mmCIF file with all atom_site columns, C-alpha atoms in Angstrom:
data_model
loop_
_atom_site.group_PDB
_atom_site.id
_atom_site.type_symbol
_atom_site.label_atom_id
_atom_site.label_alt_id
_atom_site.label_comp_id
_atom_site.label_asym_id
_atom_site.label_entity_id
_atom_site.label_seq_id
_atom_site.pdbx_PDB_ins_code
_atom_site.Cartn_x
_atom_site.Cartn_y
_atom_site.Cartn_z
_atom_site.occupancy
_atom_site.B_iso_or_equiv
_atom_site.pdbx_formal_charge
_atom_site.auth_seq_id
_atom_site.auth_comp_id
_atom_site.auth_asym_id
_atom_site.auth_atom_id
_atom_site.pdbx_PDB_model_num
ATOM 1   C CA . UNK A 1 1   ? 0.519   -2.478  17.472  1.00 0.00 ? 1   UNK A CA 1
ATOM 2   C CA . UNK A 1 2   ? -1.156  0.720   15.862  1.00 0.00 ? 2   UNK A CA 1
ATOM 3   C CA . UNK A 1 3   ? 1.769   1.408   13.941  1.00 0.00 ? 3   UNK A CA 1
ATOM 4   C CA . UNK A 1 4   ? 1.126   -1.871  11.793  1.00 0.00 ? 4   UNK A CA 1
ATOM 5   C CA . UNK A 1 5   ? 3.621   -4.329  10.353  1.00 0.00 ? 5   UNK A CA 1
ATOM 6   C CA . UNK A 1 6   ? 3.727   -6.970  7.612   1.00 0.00 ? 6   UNK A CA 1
ATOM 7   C CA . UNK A 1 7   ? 5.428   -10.665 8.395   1.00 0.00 ? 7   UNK A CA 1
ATOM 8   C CA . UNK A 1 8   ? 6.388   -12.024 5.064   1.00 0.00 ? 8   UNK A CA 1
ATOM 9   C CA . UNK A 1 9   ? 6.585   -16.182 4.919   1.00 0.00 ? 9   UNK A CA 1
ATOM 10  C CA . UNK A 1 10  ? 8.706   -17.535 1.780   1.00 0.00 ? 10  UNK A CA 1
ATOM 11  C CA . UNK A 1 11  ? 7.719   -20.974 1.286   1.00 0.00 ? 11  UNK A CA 1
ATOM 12  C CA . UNK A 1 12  ? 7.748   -23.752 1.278   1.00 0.00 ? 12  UNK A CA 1
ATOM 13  C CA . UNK A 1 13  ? 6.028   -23.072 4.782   1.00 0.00 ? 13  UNK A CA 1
ATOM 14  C CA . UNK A 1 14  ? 5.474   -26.224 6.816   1.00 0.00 ? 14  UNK A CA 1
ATOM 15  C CA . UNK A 1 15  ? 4.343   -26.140 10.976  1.00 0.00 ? 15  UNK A CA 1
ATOM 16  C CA . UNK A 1 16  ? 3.380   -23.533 12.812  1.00 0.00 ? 16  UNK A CA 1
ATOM 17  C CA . UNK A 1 17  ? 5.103   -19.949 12.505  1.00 0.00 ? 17  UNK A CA 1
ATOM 18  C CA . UNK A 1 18  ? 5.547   -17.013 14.637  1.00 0.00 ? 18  UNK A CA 1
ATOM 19  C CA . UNK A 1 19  ? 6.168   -13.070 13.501  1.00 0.00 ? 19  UNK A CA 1
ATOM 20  C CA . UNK A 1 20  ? 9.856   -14.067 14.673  1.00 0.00 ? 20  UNK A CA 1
ATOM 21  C CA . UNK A 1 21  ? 10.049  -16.673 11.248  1.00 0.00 ? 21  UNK A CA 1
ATOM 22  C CA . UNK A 1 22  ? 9.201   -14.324 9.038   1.00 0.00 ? 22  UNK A CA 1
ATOM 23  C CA . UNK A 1 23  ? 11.371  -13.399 6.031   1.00 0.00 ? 23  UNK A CA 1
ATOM 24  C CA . UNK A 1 24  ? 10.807  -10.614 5.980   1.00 0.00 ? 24  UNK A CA 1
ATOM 25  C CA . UNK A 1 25  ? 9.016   -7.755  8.345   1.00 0.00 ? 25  UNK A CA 1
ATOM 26  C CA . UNK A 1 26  ? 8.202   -4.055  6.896   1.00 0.00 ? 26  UNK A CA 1
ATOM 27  C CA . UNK A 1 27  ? 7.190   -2.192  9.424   1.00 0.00 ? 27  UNK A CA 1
ATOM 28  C CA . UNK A 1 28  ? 5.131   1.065   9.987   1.00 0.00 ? 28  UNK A CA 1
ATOM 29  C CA . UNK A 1 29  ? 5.961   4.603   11.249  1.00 0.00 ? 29  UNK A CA 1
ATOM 30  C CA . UNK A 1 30  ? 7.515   4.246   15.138  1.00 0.00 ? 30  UNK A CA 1
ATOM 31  C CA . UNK A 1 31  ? 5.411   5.828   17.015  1.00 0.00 ? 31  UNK A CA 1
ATOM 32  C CA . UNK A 1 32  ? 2.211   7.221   14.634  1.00 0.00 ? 32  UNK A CA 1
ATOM 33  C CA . UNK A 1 33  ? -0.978  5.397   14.358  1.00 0.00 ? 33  UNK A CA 1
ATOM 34  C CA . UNK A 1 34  ? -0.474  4.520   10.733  1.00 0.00 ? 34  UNK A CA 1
ATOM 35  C CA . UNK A 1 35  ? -2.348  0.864   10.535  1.00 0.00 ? 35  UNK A CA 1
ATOM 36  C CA . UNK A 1 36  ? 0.080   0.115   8.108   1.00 0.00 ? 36  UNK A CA 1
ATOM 37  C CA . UNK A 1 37  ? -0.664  -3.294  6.427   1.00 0.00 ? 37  UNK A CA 1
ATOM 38  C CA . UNK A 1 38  ? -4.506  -2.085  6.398   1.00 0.00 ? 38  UNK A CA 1
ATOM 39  C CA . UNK A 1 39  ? -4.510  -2.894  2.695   1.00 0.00 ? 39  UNK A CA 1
ATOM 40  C CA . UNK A 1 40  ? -2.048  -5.410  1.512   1.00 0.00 ? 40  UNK A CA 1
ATOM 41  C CA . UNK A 1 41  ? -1.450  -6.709  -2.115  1.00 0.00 ? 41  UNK A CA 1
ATOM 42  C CA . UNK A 1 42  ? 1.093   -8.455  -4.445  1.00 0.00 ? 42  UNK A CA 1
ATOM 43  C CA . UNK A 1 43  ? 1.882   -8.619  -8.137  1.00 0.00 ? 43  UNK A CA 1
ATOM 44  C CA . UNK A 1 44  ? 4.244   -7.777  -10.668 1.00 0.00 ? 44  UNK A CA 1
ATOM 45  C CA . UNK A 1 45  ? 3.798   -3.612  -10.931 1.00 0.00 ? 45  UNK A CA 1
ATOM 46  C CA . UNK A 1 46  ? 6.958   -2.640  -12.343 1.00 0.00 ? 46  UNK A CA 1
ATOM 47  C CA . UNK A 1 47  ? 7.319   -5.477  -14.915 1.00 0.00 ? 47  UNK A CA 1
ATOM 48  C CA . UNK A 1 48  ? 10.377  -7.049  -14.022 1.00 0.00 ? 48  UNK A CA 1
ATOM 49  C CA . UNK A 1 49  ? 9.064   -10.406 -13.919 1.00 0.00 ? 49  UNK A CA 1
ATOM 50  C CA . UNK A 1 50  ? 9.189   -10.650 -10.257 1.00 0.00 ? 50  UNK A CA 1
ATOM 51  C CA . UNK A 1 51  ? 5.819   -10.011 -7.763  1.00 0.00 ? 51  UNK A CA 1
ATOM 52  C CA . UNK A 1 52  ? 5.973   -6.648  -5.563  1.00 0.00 ? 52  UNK A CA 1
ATOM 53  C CA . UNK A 1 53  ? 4.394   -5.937  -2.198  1.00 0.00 ? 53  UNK A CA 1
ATOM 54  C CA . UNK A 1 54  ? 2.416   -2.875  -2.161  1.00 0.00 ? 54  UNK A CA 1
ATOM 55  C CA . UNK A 1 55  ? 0.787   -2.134  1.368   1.00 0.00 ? 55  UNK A CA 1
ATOM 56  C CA . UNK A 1 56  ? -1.073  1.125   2.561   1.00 0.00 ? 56  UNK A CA 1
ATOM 57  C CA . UNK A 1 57  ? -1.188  2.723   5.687   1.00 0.00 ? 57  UNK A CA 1
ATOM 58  C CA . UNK A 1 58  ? -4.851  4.606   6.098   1.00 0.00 ? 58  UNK A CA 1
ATOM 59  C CA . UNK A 1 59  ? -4.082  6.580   9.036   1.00 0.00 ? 59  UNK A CA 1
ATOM 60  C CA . UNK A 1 60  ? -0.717  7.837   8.156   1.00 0.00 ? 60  UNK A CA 1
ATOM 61  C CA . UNK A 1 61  ? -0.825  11.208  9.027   1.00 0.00 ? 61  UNK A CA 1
ATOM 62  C CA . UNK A 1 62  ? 1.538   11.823  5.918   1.00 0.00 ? 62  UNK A CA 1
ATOM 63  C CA . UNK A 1 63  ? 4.614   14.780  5.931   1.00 0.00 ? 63  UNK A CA 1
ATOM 64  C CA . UNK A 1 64  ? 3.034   17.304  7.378   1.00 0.00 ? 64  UNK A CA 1
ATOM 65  C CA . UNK A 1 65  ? 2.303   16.610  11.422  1.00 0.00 ? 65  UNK A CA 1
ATOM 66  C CA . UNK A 1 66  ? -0.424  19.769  11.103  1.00 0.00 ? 66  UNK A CA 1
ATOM 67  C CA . UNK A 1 67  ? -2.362  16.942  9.122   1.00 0.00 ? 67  UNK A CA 1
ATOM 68  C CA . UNK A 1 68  ? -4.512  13.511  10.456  1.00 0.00 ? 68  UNK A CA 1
ATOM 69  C CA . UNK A 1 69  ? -5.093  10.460  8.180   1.00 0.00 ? 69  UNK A CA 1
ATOM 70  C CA . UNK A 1 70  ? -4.215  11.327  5.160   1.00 0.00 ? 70  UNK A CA 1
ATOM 71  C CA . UNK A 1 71  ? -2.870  8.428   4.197   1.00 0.00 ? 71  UNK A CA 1
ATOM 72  C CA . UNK A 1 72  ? 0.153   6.527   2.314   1.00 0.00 ? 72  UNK A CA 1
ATOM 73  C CA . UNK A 1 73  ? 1.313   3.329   0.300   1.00 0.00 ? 73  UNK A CA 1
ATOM 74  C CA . UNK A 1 74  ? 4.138   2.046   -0.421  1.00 0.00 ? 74  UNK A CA 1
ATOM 75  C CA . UNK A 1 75  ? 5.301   -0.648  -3.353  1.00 0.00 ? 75  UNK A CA 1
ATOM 76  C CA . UNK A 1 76  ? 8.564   -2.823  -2.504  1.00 0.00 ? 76  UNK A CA 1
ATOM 77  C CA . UNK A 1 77  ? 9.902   -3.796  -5.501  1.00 0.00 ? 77  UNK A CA 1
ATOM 78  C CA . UNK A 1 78  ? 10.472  -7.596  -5.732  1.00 0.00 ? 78  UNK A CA 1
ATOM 79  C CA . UNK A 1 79  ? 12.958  -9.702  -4.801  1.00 0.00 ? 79  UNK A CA 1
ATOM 80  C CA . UNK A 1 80  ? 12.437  -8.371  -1.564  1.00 0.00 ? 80  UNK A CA 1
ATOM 81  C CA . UNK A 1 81  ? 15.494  -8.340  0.642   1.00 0.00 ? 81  UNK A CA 1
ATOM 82  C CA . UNK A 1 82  ? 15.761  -10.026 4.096   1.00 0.00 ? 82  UNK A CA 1
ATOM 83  C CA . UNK A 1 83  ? 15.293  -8.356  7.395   1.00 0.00 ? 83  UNK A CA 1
ATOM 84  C CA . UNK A 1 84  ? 13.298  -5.387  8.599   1.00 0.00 ? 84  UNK A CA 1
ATOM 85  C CA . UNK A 1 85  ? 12.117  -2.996  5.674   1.00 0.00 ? 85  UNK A CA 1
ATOM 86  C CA . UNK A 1 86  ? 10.539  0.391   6.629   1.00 0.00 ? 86  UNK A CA 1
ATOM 87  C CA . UNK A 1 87  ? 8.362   2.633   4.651   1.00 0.00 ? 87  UNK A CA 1
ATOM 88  C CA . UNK A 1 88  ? 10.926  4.927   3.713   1.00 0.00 ? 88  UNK A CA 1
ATOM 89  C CA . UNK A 1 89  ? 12.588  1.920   1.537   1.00 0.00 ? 89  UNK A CA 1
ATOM 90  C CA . UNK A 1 90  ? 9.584   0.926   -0.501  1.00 0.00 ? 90  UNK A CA 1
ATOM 91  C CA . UNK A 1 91  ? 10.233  2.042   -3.717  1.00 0.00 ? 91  UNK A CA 1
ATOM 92  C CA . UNK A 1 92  ? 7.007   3.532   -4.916  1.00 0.00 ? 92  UNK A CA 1
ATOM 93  C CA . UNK A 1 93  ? 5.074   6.037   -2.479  1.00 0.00 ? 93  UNK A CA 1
ATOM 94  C CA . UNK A 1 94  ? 2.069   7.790   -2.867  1.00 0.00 ? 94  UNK A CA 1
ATOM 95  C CA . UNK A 1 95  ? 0.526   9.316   -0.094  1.00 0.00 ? 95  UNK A CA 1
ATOM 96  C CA . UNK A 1 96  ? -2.702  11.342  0.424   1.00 0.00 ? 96  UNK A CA 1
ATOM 97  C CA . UNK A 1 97  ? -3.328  15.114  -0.222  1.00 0.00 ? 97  UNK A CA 1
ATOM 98  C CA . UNK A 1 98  ? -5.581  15.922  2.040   1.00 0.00 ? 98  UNK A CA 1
ATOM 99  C CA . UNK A 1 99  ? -7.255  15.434  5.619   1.00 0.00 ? 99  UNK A CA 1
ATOM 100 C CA . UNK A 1 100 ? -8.649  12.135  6.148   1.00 0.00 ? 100 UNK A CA 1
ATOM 101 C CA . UNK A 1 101 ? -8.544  11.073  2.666   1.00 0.00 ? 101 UNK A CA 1
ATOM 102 C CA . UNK A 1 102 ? -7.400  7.708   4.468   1.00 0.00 ? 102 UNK A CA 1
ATOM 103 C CA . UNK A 1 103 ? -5.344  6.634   1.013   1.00 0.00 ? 103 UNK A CA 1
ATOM 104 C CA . UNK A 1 104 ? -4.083  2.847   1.175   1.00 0.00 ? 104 UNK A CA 1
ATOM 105 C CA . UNK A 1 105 ? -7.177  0.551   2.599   1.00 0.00 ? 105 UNK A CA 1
ATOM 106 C CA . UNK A 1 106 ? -7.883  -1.836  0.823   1.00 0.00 ? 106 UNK A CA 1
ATOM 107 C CA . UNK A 1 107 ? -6.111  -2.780  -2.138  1.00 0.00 ? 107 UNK A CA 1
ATOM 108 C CA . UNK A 1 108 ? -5.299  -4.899  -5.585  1.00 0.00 ? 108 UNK A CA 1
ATOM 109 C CA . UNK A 1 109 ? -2.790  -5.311  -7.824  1.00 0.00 ? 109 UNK A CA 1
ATOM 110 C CA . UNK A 1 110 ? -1.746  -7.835  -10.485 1.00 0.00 ? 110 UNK A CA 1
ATOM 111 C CA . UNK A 1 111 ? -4.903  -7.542  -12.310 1.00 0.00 ? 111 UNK A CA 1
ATOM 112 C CA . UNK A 1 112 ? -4.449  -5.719  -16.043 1.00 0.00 ? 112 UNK A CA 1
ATOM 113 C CA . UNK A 1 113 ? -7.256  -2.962  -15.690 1.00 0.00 ? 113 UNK A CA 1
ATOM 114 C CA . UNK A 1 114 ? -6.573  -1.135  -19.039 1.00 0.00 ? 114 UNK A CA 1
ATOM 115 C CA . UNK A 1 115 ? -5.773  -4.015  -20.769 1.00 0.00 ? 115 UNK A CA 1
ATOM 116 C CA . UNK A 1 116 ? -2.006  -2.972  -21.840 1.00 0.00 ? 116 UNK A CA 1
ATOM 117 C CA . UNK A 1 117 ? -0.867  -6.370  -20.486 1.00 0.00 ? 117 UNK A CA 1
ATOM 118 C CA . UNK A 1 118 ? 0.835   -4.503  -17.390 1.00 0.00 ? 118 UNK A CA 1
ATOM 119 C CA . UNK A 1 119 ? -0.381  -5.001  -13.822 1.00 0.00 ? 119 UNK A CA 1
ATOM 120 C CA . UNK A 1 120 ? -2.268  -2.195  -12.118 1.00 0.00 ? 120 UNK A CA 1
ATOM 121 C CA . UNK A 1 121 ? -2.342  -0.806  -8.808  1.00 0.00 ? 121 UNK A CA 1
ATOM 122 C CA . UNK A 1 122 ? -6.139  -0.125  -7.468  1.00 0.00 ? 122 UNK A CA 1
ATOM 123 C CA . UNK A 1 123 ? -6.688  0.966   -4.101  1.00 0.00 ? 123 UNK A CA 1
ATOM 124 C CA . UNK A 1 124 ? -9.406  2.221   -1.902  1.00 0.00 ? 124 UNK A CA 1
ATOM 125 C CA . UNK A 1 125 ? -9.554  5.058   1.037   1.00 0.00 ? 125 UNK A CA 1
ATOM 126 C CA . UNK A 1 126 ? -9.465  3.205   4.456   1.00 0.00 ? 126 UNK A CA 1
ATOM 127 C CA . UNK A 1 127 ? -12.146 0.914   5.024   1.00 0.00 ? 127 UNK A CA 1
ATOM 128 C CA . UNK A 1 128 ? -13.222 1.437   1.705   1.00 0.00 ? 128 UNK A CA 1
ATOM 129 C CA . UNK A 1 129 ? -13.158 -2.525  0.487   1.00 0.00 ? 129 UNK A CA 1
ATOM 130 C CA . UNK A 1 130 ? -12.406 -3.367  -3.542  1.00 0.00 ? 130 UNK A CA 1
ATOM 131 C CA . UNK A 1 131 ? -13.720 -6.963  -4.384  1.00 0.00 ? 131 UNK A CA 1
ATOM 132 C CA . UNK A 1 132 ? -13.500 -7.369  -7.634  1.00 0.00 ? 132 UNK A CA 1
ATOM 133 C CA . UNK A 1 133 ? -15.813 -4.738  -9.350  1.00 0.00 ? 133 UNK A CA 1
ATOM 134 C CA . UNK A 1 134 ? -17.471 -4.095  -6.366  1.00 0.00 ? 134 UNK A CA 1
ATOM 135 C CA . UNK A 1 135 ? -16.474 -1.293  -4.171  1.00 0.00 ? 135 UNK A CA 1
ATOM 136 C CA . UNK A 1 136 ? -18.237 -0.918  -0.800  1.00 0.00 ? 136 UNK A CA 1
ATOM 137 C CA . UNK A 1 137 ? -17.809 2.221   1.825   1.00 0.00 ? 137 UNK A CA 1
ATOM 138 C CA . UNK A 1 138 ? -16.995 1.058   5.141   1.00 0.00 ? 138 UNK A CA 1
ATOM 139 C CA . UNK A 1 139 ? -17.674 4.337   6.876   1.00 0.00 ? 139 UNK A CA 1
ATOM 140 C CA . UNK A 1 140 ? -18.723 7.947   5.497   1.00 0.00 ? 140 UNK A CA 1
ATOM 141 C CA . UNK A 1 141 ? -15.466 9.222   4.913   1.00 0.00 ? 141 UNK A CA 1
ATOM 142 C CA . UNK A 1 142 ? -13.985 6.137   2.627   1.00 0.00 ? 142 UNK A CA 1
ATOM 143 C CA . UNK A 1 143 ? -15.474 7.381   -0.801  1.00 0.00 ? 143 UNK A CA 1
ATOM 144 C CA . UNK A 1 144 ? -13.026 7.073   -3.153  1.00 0.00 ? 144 UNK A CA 1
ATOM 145 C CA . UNK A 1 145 ? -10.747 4.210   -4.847  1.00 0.00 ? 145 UNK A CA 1
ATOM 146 C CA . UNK A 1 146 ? -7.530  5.561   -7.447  1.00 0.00 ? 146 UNK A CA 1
ATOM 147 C CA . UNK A 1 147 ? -5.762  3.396   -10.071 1.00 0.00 ? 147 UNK A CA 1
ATOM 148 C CA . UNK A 1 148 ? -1.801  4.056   -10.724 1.00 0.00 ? 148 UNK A CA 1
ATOM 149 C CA . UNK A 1 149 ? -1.595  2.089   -13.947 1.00 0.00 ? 149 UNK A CA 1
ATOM 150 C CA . UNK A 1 150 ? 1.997   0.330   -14.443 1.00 0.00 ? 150 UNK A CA 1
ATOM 151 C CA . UNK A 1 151 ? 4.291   -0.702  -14.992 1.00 0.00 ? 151 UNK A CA 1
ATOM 152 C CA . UNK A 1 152 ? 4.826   1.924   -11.868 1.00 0.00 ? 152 UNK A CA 1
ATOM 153 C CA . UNK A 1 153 ? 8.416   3.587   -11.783 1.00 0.00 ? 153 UNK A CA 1
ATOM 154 C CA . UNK A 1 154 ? 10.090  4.073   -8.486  1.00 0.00 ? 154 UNK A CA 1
ATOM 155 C CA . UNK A 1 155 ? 9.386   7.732   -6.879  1.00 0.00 ? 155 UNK A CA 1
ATOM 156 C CA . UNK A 1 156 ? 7.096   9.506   -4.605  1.00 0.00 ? 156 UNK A CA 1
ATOM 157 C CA . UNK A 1 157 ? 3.838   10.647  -5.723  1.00 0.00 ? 157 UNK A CA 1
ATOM 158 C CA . UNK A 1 158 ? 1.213   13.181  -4.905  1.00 0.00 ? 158 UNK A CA 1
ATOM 159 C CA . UNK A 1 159 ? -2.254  10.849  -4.951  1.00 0.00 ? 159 UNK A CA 1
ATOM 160 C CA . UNK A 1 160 ? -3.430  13.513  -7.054  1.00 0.00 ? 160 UNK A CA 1
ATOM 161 C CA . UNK A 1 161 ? -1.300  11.526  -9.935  1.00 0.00 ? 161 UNK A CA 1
ATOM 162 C CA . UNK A 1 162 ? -3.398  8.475   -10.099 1.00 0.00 ? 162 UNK A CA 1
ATOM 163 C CA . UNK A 1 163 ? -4.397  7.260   -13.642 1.00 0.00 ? 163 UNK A CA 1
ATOM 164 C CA . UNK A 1 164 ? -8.102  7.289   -12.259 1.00 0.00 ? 164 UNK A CA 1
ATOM 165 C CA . UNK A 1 165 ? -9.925  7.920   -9.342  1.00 0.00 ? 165 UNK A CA 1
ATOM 166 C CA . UNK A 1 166 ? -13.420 6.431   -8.388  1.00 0.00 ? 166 UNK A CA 1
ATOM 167 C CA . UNK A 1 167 ? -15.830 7.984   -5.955  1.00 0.00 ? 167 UNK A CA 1
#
């Protein structure tokens, strides 16, 4: 559906699996248009030794229903609980400040971008795609890419707090 959702598989995984064998399901806005899971990434971002799910939801109108795609993503801090997890539990959320900035498309994290031996958090507008050091625009509007450098600390932030911001 256009909300999104994320089926997470703990393994061992053996056979074939259906949405209804997941672990664990987060699942977008009811209702809204979000595409949540439209960027999707996993590492260790607070530090605690255990890998988080961060996942971004480009057309998340955000707060404010006056606003269209500006954009959100969240970070679950790891070990992730069983069952249905919505955005408002992820522990970390940043969303967008402004029409269609389309925050949360593609994404990475794990990687140690200022070499501090934390993982990072690097994501692009939607349909903007991060592969390794190259960043490609998918459409006119996706022109920028932030970094939240960790390890992050639960809260919600303003997008306007990223570490960095490419455009």
């Amino acid at each position: 559906n256009a909300n999104g959702y994320v089926s997470i598989f703990l393994g061992p995984l053996a056979g074939a699996l259906v949405n209804d064998d997941a672990d664990t399901t987060m699942a977008g806005p009811e209702g809204v248009w979000a595409q949540f899971g439209g960027g999707l990434s996993a590492g260790d971002l607070n530090g605690d030794g255990y890998d988080d799910v961060a996942g971004g939801a480009p057309l998340f109108g955000g707060r404010d229903p006056k606003t269209g795609y500006q954009g959100w993503v969240g970070v679950w801090f790891g070990p992730l609980e069983a069952g249905v997890l919505d955005l408002d539990s992820a522990d970390v959320q940043i969303e967008g400040q402004s029409e269609q900035s389309g925050v949360g498309g593609e994404m990475a994290a794990g990687s140690d971008l200022d070499g501090d031996g934390q993982s990072d958090l690097f994501f692009g507008a939607g349909y903007l795609e991060v592969e390794g050091s190259n960043i490609t625009a998918r459409s006119a509007g996706a022109a920028h890419a932030w970094v939240f450098l960790g390890p992050l600390t639960a809260g919600t932030y303003p997008i306007t707090d990223a570490d960095g911001m490419l455009s």
